[in-house]
mmCIF file of C-alpha atoms in Angstrom:
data_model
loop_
_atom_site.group_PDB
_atom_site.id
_atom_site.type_symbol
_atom_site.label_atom_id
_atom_site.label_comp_id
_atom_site.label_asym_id
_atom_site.label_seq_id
_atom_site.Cartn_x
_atom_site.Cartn_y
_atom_site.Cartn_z
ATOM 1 C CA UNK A 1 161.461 87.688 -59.951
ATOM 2 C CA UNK A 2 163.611 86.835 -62.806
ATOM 3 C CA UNK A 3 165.569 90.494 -61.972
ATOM 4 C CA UNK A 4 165.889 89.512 -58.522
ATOM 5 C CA UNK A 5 168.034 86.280 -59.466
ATOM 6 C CA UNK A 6 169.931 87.759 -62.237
ATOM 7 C CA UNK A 7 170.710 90.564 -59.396
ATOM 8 C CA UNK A 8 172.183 88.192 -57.121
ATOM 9 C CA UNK A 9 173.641 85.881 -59.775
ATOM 10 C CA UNK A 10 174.197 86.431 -63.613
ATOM 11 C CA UNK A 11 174.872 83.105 -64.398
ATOM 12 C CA UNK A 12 171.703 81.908 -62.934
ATOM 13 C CA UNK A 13 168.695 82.678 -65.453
ATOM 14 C CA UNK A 14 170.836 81.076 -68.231
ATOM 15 C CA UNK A 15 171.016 78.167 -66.050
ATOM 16 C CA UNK A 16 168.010 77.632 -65.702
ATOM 17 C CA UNK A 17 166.991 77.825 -69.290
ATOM 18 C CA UNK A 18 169.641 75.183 -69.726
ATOM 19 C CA UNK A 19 168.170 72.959 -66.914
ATOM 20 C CA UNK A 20 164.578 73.317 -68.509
ATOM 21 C CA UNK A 21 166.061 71.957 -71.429
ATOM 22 C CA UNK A 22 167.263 69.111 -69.971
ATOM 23 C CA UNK A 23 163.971 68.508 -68.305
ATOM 24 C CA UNK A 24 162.209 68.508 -71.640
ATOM 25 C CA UNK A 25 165.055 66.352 -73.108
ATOM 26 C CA UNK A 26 165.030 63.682 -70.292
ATOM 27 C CA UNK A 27 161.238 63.889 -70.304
ATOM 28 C CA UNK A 28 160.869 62.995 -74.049
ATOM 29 C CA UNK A 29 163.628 60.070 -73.690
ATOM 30 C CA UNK A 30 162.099 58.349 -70.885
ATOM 31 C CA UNK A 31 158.260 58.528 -72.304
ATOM 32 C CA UNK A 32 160.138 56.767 -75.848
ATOM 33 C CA UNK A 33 162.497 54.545 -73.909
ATOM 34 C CA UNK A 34 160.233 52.912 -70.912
ATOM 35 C CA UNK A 35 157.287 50.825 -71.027
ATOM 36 C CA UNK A 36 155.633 51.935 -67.829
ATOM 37 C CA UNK A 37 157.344 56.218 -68.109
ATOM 38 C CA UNK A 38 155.652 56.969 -64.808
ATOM 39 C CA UNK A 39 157.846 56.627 -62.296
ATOM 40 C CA UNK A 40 160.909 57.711 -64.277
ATOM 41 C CA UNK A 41 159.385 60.573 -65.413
ATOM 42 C CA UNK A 42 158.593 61.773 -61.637
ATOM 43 C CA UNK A 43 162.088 60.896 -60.601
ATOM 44 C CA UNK A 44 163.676 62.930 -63.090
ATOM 45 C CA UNK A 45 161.585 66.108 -62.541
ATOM 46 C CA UNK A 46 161.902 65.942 -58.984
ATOM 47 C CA UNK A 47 165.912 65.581 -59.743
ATOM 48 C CA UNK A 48 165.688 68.320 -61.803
ATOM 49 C CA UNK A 49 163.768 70.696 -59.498
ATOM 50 C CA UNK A 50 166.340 70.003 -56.929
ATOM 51 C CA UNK A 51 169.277 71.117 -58.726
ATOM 52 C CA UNK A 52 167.194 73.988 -59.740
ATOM 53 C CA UNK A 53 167.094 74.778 -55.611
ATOM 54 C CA UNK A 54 170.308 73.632 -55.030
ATOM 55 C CA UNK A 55 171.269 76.341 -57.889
ATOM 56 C CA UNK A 56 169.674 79.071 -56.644
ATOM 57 C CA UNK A 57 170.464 78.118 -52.879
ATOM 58 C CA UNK A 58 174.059 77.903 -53.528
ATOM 59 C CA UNK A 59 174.059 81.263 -55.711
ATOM 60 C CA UNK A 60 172.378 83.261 -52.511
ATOM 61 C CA UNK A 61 175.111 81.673 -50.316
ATOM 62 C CA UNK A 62 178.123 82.951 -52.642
ATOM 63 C CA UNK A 63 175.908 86.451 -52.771
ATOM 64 C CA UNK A 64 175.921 86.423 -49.242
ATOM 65 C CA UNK A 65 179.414 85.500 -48.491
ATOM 66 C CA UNK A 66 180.401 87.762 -51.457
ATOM 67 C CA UNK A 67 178.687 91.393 -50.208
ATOM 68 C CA UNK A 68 180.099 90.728 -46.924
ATOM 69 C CA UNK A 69 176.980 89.930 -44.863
ATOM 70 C CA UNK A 70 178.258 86.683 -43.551
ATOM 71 C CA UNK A 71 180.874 84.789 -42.633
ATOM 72 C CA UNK A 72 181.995 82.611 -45.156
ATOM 73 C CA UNK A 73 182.840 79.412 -43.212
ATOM 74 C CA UNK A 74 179.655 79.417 -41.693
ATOM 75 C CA UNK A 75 177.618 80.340 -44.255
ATOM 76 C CA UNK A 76 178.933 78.030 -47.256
ATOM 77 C CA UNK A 77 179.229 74.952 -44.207
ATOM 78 C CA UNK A 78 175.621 75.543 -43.395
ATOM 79 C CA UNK A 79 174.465 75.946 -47.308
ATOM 80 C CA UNK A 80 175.512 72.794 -47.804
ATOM 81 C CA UNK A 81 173.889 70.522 -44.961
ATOM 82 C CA UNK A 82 170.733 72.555 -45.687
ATOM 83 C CA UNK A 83 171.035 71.249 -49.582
ATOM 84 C CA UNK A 84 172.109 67.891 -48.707
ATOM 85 C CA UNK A 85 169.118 67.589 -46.117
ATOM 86 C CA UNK A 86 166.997 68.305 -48.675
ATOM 87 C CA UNK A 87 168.700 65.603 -50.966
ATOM 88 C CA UNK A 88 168.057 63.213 -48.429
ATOM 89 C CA UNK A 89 164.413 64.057 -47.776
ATOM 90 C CA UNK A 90 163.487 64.331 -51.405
ATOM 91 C CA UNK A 91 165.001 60.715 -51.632
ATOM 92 C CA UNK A 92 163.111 59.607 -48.621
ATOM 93 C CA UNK A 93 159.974 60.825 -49.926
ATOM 94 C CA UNK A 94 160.542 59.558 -53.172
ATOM 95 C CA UNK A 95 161.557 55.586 -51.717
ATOM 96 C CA UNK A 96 158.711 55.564 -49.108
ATOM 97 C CA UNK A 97 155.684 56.302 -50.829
ATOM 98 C CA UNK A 98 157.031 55.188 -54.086
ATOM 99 C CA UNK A 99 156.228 57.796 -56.449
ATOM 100 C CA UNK A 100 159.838 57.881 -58.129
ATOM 101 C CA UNK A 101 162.427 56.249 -59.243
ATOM 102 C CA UNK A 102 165.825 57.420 -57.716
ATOM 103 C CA UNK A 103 168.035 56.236 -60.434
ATOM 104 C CA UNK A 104 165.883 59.112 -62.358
ATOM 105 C CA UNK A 105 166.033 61.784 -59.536
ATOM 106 C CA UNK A 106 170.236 61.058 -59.302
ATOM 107 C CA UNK A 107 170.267 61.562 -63.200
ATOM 108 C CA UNK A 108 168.102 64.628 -62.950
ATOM 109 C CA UNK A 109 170.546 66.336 -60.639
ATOM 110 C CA UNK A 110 173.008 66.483 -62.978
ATOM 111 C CA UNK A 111 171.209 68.936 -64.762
ATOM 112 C CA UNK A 112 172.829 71.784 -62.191
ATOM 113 C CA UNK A 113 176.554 70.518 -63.412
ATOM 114 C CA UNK A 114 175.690 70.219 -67.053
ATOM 115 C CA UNK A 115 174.077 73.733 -66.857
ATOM 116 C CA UNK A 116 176.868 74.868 -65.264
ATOM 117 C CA UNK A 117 178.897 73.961 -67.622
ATOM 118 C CA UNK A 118 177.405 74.750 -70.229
ATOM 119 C CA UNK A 119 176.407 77.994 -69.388
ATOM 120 C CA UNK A 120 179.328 80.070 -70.745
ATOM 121 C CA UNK A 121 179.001 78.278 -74.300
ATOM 122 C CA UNK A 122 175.142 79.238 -74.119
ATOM 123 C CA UNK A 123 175.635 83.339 -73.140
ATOM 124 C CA UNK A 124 177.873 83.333 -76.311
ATOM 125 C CA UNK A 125 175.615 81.564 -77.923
ATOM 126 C CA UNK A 126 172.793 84.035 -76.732
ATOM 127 C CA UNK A 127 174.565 86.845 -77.651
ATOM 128 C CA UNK A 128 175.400 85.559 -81.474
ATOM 129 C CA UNK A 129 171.602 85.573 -81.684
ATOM 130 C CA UNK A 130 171.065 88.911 -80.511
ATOM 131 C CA UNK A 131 173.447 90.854 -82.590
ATOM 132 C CA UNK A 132 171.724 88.772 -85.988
ATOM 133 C CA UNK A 133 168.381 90.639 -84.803
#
């Protein structure tokens, strides 16, 4: 599995390692920060889980566009009502049976920009490790 996503998108498994570290960090700061953690703490992961799908959904787009299998308009135009649908539905779910905050889930879909970001400082980062042994 892990082969198939680093075959459509390089970036993408360091990403991911990133955004599981800012699940763990968000986790830990809510369950110190917040009386009642619950419903922060469900917010967040769902957040986080989104921009893990939104990552990954966006990266097969670009693949797709990119190899020449479809039309790039299209595609990228339909990629993104598809992830913003699923925005919308995730915050729907979260708001009517109240299982989440979505302060939380907003601030745990951040974590595909910060990963983004930071994924270029982490590969070098990586790599400094590897060549220590």
């Amino acid at each position: 599995m892990l082969e198939k996503v680093k075959s459509m998108n390089e970036a993408l498994p360091v990403m991911y390692l990133l955004d599981l570290i800012y699940l763990v960090l968000g986790e830990v700061i809510i369950l110190i920060l917040f009386p009642e953690p619950a419903q922060y703490a469900v917010g967040f992961l769902a957040g986080v889980l989104y921009a893990v799908f939104a990552s990954y959904h966006l990266g097969y787009r670009i693949h797709r566009v990119v190899y020449g299998q479809a039309n790039m308009t299209r595609t990228l135009v339909i990629g993104y009502f598809v992830r913003l649908l699923v925005m919308v539905a995730l915050f729907a779910v979260l708001y009517y049976f109240n299982i989440g905050d979505l302060i939380a889930a907003l601030i745990g879909m951040f974590a595909m920009k910060i990963s983004a970001y930071l994924q270029p400082s982490a590969v070098k980062f990586i790599q400094k490790l590897k060549k220590r042994g």
